[in-house]
Coordinates of C-alpha atoms in Angstrom, one line a residue:
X1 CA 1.1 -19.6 -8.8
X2 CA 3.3 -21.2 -5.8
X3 CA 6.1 -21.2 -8.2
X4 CA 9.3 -23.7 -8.7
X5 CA 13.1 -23.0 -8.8
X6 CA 15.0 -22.6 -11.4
X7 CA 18.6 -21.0 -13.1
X8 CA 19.1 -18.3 -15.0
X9 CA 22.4 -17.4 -17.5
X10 CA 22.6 -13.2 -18.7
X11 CA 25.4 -11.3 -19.3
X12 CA 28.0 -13.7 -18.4
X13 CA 26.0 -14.5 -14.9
X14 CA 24.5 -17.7 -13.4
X15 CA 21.8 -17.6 -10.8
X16 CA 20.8 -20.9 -9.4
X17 CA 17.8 -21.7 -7.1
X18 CA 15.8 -18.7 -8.1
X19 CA 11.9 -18.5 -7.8
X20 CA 10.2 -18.2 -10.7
X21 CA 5.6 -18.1 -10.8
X22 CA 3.4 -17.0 -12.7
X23 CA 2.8 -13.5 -13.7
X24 CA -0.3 -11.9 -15.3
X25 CA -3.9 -12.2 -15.4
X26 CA -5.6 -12.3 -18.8
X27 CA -2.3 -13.2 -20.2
X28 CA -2.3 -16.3 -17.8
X29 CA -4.6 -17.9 -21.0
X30 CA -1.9 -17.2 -23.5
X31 CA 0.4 -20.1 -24.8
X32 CA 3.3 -17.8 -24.5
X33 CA 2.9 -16.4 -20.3
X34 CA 4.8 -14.1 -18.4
X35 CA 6.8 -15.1 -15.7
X36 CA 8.3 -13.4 -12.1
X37 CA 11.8 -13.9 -11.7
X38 CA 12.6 -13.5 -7.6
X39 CA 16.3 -13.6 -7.0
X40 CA 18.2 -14.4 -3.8
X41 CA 19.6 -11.6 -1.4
X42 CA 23.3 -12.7 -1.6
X43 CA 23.2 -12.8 -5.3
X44 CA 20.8 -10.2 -7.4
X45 CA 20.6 -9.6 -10.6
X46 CA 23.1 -7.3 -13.4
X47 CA 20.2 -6.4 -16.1
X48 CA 23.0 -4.0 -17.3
X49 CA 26.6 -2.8 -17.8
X50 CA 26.7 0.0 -15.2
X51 CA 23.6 -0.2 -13.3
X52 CA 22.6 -1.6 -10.1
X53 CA 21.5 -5.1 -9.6
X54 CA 17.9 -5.9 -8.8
X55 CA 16.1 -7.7 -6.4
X56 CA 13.8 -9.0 -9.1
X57 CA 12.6 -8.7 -12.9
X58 CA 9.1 -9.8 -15.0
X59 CA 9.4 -11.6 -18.2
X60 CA 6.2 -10.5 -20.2
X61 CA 4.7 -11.8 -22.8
X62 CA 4.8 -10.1 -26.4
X63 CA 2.7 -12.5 -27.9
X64 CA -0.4 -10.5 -28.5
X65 CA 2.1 -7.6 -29.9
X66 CA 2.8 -8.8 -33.3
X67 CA 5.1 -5.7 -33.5
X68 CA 7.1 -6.6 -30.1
X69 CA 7.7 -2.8 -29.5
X70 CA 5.3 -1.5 -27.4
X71 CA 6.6 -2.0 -23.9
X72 CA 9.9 -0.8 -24.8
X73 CA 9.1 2.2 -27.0
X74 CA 6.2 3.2 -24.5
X75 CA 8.3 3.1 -21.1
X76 CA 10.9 4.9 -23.1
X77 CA 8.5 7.7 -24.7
X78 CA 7.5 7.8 -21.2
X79 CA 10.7 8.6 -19.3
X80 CA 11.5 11.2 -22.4
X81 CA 8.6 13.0 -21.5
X82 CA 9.3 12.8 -17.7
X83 CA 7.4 10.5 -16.2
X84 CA 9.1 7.9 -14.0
X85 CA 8.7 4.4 -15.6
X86 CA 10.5 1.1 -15.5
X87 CA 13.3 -0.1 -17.5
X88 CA 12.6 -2.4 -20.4
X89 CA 15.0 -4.8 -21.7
X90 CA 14.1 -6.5 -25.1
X91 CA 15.4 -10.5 -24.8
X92 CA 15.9 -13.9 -26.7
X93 CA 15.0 -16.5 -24.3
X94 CA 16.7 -20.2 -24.3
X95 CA 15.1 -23.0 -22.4
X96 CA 16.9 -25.8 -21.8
X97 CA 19.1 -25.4 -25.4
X98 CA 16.7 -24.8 -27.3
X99 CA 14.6 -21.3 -28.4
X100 CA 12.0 -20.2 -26.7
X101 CA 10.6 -17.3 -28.0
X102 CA 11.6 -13.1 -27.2
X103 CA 10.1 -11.3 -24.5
X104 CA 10.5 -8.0 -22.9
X105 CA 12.6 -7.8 -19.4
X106 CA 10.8 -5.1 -17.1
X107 CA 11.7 -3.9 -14.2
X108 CA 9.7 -4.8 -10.7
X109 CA 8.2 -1.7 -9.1
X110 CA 10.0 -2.3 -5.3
X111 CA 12.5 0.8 -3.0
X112 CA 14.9 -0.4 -6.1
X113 CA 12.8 1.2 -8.4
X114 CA 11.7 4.4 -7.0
X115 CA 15.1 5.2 -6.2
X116 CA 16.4 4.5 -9.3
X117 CA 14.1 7.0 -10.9
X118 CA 15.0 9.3 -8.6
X119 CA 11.9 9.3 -6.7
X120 CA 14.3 8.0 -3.1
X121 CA 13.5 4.4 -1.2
X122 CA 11.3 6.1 1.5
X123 CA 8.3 6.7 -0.6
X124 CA 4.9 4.5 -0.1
X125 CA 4.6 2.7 -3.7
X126 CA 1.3 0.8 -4.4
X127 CA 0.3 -1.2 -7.5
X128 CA -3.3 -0.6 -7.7
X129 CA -5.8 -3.2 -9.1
X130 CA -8.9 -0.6 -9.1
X131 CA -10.4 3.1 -9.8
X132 CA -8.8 4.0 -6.8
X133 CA -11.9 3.2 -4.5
X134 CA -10.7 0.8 -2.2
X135 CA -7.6 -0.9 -0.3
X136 CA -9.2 -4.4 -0.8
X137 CA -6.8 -7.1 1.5
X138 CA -6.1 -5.4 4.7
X139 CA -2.9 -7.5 4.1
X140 CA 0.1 -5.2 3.0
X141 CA 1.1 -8.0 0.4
X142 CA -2.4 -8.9 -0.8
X143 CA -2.7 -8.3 -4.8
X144 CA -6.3 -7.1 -4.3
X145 CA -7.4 -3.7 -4.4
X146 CA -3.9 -1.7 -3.4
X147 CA -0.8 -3.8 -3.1
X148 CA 1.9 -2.1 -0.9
X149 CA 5.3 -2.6 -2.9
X150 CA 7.0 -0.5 -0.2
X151 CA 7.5 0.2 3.8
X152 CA 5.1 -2.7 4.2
X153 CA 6.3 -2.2 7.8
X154 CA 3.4 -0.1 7.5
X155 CA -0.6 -0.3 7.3
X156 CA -2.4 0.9 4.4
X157 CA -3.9 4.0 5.9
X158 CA -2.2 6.5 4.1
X159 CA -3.4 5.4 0.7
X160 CA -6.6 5.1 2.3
X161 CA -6.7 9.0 3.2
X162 CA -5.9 9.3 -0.7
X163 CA -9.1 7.4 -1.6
X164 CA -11.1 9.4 1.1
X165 CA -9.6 12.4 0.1
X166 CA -11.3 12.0 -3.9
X167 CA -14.0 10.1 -3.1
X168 CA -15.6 11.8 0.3
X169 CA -17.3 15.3 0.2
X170 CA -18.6 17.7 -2.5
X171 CA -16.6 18.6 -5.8
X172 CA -15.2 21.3 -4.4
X173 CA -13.7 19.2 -1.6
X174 CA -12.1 17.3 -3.6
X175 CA -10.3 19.7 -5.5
X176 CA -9.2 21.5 -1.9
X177 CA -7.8 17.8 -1.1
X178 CA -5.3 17.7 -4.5
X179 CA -4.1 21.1 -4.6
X180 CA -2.5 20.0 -1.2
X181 CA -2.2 16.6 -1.1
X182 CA -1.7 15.7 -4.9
X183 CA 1.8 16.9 -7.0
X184 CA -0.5 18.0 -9.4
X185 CA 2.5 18.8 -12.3
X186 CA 3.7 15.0 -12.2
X187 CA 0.0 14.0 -12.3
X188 CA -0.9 16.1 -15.4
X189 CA 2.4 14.7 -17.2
X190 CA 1.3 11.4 -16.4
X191 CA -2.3 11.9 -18.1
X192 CA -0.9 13.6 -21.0
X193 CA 1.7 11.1 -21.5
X194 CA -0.8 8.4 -21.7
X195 CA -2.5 10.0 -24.4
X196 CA 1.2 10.5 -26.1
X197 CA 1.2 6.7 -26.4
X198 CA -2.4 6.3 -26.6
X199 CA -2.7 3.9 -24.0
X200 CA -5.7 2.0 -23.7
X201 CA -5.9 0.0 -20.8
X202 CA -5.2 2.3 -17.4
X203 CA -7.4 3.6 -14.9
X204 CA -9.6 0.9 -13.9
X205 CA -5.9 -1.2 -12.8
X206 CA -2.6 -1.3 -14.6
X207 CA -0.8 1.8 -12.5
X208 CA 1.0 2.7 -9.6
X209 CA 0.1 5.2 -7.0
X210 CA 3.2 7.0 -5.3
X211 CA 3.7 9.0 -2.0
X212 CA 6.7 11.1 -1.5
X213 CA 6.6 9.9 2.3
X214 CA 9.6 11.7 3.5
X215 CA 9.7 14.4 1.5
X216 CA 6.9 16.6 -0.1
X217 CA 4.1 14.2 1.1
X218 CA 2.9 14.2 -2.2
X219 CA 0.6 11.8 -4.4
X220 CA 1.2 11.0 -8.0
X221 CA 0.5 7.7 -10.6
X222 CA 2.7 5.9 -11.9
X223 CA 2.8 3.4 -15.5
X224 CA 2.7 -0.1 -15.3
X225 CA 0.8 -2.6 -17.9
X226 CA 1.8 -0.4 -21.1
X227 CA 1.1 -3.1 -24.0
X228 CA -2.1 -1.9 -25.1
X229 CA -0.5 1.3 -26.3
X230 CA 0.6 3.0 -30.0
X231 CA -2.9 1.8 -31.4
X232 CA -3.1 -1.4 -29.7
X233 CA -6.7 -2.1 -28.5
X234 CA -8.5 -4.2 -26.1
X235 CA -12.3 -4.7 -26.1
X236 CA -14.4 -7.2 -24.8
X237 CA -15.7 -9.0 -27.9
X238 CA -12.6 -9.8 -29.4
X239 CA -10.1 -9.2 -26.6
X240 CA -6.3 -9.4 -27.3
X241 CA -7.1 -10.3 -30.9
X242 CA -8.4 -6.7 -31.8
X243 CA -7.2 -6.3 -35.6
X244 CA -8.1 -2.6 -36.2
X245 CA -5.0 0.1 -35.5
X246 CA -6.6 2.3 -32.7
X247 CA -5.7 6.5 -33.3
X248 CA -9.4 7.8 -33.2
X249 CA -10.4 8.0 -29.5
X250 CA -10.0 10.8 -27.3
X251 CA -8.1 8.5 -24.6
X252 CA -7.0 11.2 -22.7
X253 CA -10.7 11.6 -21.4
X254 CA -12.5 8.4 -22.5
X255 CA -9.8 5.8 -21.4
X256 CA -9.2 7.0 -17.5
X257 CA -12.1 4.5 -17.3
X258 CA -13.4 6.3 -13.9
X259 CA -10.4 6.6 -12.0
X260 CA -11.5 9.1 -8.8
X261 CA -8.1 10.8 -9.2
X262 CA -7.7 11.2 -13.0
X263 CA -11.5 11.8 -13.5
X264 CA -11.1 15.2 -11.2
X265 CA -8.1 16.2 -13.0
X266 CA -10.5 16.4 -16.5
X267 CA -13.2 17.8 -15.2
X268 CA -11.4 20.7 -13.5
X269 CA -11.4 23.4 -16.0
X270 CA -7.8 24.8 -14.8
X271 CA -6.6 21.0 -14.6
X272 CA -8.1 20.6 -17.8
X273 CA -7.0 23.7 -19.5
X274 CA -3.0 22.7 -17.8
X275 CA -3.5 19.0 -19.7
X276 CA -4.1 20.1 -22.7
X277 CA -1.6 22.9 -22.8
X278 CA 1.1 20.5 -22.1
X279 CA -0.4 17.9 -24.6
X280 CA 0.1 20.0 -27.7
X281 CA 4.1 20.1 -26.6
X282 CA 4.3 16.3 -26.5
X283 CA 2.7 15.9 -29.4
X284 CA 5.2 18.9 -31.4
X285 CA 7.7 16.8 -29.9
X286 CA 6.7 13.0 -30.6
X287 CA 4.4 13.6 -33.5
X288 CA 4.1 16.7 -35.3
X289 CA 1.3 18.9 -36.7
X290 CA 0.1 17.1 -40.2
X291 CA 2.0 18.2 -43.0
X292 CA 4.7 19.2 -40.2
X293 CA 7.9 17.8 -38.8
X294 CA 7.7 16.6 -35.2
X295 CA 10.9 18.1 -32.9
X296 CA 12.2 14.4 -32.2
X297 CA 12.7 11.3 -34.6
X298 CA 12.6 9.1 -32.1
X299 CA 9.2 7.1 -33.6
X300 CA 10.8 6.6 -36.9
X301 CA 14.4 5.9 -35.8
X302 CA 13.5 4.0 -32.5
X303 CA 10.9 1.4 -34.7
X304 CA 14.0 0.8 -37.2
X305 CA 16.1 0.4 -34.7
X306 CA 13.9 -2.4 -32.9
X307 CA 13.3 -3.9 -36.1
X308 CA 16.7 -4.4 -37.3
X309 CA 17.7 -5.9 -33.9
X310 CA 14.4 -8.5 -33.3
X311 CA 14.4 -9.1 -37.3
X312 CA 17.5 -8.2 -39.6
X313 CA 16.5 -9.2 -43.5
X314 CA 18.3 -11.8 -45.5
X315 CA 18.6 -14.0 -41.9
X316 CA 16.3 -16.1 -40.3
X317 CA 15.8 -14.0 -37.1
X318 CA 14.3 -13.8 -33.8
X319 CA 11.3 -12.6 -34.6
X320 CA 11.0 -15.3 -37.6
X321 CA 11.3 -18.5 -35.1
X322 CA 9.1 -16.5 -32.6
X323 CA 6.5 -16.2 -35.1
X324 CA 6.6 -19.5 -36.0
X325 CA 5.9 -20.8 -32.4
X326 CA 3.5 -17.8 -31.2
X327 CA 0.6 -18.4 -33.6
X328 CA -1.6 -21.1 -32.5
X329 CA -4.7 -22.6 -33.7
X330 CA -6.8 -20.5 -31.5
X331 CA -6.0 -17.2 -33.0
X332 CA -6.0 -18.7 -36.7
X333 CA -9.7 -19.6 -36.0
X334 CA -10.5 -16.6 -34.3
X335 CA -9.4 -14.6 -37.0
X336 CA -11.0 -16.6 -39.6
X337 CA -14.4 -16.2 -37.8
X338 CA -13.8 -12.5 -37.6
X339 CA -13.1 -12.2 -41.4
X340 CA -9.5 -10.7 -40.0
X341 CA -6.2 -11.5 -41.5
X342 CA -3.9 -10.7 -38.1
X343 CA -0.9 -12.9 -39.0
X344 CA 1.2 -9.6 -39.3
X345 CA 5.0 -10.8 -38.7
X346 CA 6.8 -8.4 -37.2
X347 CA 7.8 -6.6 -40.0
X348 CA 4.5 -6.1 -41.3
X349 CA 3.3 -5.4 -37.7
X350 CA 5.9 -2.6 -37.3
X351 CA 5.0 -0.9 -40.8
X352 CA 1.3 -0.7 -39.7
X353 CA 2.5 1.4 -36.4
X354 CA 5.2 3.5 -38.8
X355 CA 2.0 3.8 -42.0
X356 CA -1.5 3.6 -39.8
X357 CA -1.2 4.3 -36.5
X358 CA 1.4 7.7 -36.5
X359 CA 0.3 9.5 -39.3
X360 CA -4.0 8.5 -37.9
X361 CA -3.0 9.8 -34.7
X362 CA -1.3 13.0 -35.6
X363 CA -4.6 14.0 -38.1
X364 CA -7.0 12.8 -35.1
X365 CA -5.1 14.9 -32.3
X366 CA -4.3 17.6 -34.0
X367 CA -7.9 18.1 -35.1
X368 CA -9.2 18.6 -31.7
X369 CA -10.7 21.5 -30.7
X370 CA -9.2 21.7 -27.6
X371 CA -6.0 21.8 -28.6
X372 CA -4.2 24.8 -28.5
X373 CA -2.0 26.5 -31.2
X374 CA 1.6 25.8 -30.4
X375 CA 3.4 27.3 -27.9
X376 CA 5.2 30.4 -27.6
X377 CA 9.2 30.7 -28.0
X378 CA 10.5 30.7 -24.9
X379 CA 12.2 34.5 -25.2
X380 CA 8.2 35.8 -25.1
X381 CA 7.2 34.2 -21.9
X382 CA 7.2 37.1 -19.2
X383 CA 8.0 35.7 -15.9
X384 CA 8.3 37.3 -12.9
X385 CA 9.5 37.1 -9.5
X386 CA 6.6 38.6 -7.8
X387 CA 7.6 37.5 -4.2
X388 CA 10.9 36.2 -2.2
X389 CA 9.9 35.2 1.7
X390 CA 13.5 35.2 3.1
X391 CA 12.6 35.5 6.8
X392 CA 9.4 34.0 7.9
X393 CA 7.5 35.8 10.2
X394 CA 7.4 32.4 12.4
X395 CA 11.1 32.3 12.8
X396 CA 11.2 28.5 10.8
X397 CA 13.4 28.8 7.5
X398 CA 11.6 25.8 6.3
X399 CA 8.5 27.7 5.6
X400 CA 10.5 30.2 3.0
X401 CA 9.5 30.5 -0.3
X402 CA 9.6 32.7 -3.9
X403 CA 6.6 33.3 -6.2
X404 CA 6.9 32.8 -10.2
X405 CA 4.0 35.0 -11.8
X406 CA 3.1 34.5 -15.3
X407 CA 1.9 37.7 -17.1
X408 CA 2.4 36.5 -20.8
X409 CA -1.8 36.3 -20.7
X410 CA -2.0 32.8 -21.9
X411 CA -1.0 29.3 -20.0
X412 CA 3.1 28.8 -20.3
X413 CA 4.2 25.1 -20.1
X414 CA 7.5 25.6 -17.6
X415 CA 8.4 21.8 -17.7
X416 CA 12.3 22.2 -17.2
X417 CA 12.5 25.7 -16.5
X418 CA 16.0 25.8 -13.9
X419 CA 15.8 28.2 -10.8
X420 CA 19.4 29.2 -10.2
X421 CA 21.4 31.4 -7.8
X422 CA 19.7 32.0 -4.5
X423 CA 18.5 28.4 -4.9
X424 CA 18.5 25.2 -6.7
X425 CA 15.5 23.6 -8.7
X426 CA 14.2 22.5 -11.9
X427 CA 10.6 22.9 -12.3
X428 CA 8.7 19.4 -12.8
X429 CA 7.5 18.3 -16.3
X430 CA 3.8 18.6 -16.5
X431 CA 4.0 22.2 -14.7
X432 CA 1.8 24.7 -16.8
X433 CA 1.2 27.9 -15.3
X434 CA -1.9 30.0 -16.1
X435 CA -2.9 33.5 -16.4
X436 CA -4.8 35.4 -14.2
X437 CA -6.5 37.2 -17.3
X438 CA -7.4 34.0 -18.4
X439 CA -8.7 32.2 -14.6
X440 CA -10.0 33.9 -12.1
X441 CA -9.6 33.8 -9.3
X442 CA -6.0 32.2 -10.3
X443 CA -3.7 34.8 -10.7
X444 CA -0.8 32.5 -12.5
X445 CA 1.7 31.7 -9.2
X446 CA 3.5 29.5 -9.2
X447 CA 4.7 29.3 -4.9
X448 CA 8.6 27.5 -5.0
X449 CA 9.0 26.3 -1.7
X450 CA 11.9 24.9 0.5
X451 CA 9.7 22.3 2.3
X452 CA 6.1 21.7 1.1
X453 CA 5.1 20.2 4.5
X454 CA 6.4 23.3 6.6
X455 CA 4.7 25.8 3.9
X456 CA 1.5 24.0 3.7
X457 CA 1.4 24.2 7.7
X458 CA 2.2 27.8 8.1
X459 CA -0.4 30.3 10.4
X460 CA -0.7 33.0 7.9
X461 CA -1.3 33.2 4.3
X462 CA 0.2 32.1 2.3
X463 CA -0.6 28.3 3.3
X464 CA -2.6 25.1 2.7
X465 CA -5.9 25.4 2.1
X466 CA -5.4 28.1 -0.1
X467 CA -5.9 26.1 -3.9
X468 CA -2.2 27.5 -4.1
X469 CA 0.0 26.0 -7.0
X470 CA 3.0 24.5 -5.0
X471 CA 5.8 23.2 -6.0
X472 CA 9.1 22.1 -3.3
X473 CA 11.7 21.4 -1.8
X474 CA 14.1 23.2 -3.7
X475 CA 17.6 22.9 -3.1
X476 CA 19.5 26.0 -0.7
X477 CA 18.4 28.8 1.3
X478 CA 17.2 32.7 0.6
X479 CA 19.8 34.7 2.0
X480 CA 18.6 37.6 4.1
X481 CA 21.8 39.5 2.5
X482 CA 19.9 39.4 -0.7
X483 CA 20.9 37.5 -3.6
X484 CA 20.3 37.1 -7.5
X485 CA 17.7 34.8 -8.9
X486 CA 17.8 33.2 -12.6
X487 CA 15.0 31.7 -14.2
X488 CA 16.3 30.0 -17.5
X489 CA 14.9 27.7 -20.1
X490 CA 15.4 24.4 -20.9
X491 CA 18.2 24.9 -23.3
X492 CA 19.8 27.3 -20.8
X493 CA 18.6 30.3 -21.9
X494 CA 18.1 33.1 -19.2
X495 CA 14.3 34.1 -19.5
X496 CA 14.0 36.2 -16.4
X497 CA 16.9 38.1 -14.0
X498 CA 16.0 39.5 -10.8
X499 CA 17.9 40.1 -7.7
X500 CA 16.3 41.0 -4.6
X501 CA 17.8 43.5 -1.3
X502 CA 17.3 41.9 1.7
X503 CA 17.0 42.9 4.9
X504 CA 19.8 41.0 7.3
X505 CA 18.9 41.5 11.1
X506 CA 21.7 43.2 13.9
X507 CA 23.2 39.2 14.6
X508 CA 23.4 38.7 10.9
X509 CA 25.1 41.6 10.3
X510 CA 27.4 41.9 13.5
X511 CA 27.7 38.6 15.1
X512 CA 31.1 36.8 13.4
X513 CA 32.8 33.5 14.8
X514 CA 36.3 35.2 15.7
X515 CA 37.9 31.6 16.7
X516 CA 37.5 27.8 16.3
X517 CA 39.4 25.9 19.0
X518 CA 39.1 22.6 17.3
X519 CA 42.4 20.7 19.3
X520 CA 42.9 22.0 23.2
X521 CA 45.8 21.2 24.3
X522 CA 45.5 18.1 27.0
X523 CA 45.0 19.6 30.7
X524 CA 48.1 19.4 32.9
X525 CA 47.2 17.1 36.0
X526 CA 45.1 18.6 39.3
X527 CA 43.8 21.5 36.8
X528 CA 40.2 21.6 36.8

């Protein structure tokens, strides 16, 4: 735990007197750990050709992952389905000369992070170590409770208004709380997406929660701990030694294991209805309907390409020595007491996720009743702009903003829908928009705003504390001259055209700059 110095060689690099401690907290018991690697300020660390260095990286542990893909094929499932996640670099390990064993290189969540995910260095990142019911450690840096990874100039209060905020009150109060304090799109891609790699083991710890400080002021969770994932399974009897392939359980609702924010989002029945909208398009794309072909091969391709790289045939490979180091005693007598034959090698490992767990998964989702039938084609959505607020009434631009109605009379999943012309945006993954045939009193808007703060504060309706579905800060400025507003598709189709008048006041229309005297000439001397 206090750590000890060390040196480190990658990509050509040396790095000497580096801190190294342990990392981990069940895995603290394995024979193979995970480690934090801290790096010094003059001299960070190249993970890759053409990125930026980092401050610092975890080495963790694949030994309870016979198949040695699951933190890099669920962080990378995750970022394809938009959710911001950390890097994952796959690595052989040499100590001193001599083999050591593979683990996977991932990314610590710090202001490096966030604003390599595009989420900017400003926001407030915590790693959280409960349901989301308590700060624990006053101390910014405590790993109890919530662990400030960012501006730990700062106290803790905020995150404590975001446990308040779900935990204080009735129902009803709650639900007031997140439609103006929660980016509730980002939030339903995150659910959905832990579903999409089935994993097991979030809610009660293992995420982050993230505040768009500067910006939208905005909540959201984040991944972190993604191992127990593509039919991986924890339980208490048998721990990280769990044989059986996991596809069966309704995770999205039974694996949250209480966690204030996500439980609220699954027992809303608009939330609910918005999850599993956008579930059945990450499962078209990852998975597939039985009997079907999903819209991506990356589950196929991505575990041949792993598998080829860890464990090419006819050689002895990585994932050969590694196997021959990572299986101790302990587990051999485990599994013999169990009646279990888990010495999968990594081959074997791999083929149980490509032959049990995808083709389980796809029959056990698929056969929900909640699921809805596939989505639309694009071309039938009807859209429409229903409002453009060029001129606040206040007199502040930052409270303009256009309405998006959806009148196709069932939920539309918008995720990567572009606004172009009079502004700039691209609608968030996770952003379903209802029907008001279908919800009442939700009448399918969708509010695009320039600056959430500003339009949340205005004095007339629209507003906060109105259950509106906002989404900001868009890029530009509604012209009072009128302009043209695109809405198009993901693959850059235009879905809706509309162009509105305007109404430019006397100054706008009359008042011109005639002259810019950028370089007077110097003033002669005893001229005023």
């Amino acid at each position: 735990d206090s750590g000890t110095k060390a040196s480190v060689y990658y990509l050509g690099e040396f790095y000497d007197n580096i801190h190294v401690d342990i990392h981990g907290q069940s895995t603290r018991g394995f024979p193979k750990k995970s480690w934090d690697f801290d790096f010094n300020t003059g001299n960070r660390f190249k993970y890759a050709e053409d990125e930026d260095r980092v401050k610092d990286f975890n080495l963790l542990t694949n030994w309870a992952d016979k198949a040695k893909v699951r933190n890099t094929m669920a962080y990378e499932m995750y970022e394809i389905g938009g959710v911001k996640g950390h890097f994952v670099n796959a690595v052989r390990v040499q100590q001193n000369g001599d083999f050591l064993g593979t683990w996977d290189l991932v990314e610590d969540g710090d202001e490096l992070f966030t604003e390599r995910v595009g989420l900017g260095r400003d926001g407030a990142l915590y790693k959280m170590y409960n349901r989301l019911d308590g700060i624990g450690s006053a101390d910014p840096f405590a790993s109890n409770g919530a662990e400030k990874k960012t501006r730990r100039f700062e106290d803790k209060k905020d995150v404590q208004a975001l446990i308040d905020g779900v935990s204080d009150g009735s129902t009803n109060d709650k639900i007031d709380y997140i439609y103006d304090n929660v980016d509730i799109p980002s939030m339903i891609n995150f659910l959905v997406m832990n579903s999409v790699i089935n994993n097991t083991d979030y809610g009660h710890k293992n995420y982050y929660v993230y505040r768009d400080t500067e910006g939208t002021g905005e909540w959201t969770e984040l991944p972190w701990d993604v191992d127990l994932s593509l039919g991986r399974r924890w339980i208490s009897s048998h721990n990280y030694f769990y044989d059986p392939i996991q596809t069966t359980s309704n995770d999205i609702e039974g694996h949250i294991h209480g966690n204030r924010l996500a439980a609220l989002f699954m027992s809303n029945s608009t939330f609910n209805n918005m999850i599993y909208r956008r579930l059945r398009t990450m499962y078209d794309h990852f998975y597939g309907p039985p009997g079907g072909s999903p819209k991506s091969d990356y589950m196929l391709r991505r575990l041949d390409e792993l598998l080829e790289a860890f464990d090419p045939e006819g050689v002895i490979s990585d994932a050969d020595l590694d196997y021959e180091k990572g299986l101790p005693d302990m587990e051999r007598k485990f599994n013999e007491s169990q009646g279990w034959d888990n010495m999968d090698t990594m081959r074997e490992a791999v083929d149980r996720i490509r032959d049990e767990y995808i083709p389980g998964r796809r029959d056990y989702v698929y056969g929900l009743s909640k699921l809805p039938k596939a989505q639309k084609p694009y071309s039938q959505f009807r859209l429409e702009v229903e409002t453009v607020e060029y001129m606040p009434a206040s007199g502040n631009q930052m409270e303009e903003y256009l309405v998006i109605q959806n009148s196709t009379g069932e939920l539309v999943d918008l995720s990567n829908f572009t606004i172009t012309g009079a502004i700039e945006h691209t609608i968030k993954p996770g952003t379903v928009l209802p029907s008001g045939t279908i919800f009442a009193p939700d009448d399918g808007l969708l509010y695009l705003v320039r600056d959430a703060v500003s339009f949340r504060a205005r004095s007339e309706s629209p507003k906060g504390g109105e259950r509106l579905l906002v989404q900001g800060n868009y890029g530009g400025q509604l012209s009072a001259r009128g302009e043209a507003i695109q809405i198009l598709d993901p693959d850059g189709n235009i879905v809706t055209d509309f162009t509105y008048e305007g109404d430019p006041s006397e100054a706008q229309q009359f008042l011109r700059i005639t002259e810019v005297m950028y370089n007077p000439a110097p003033a002669e001397e005893g001229s005023p």
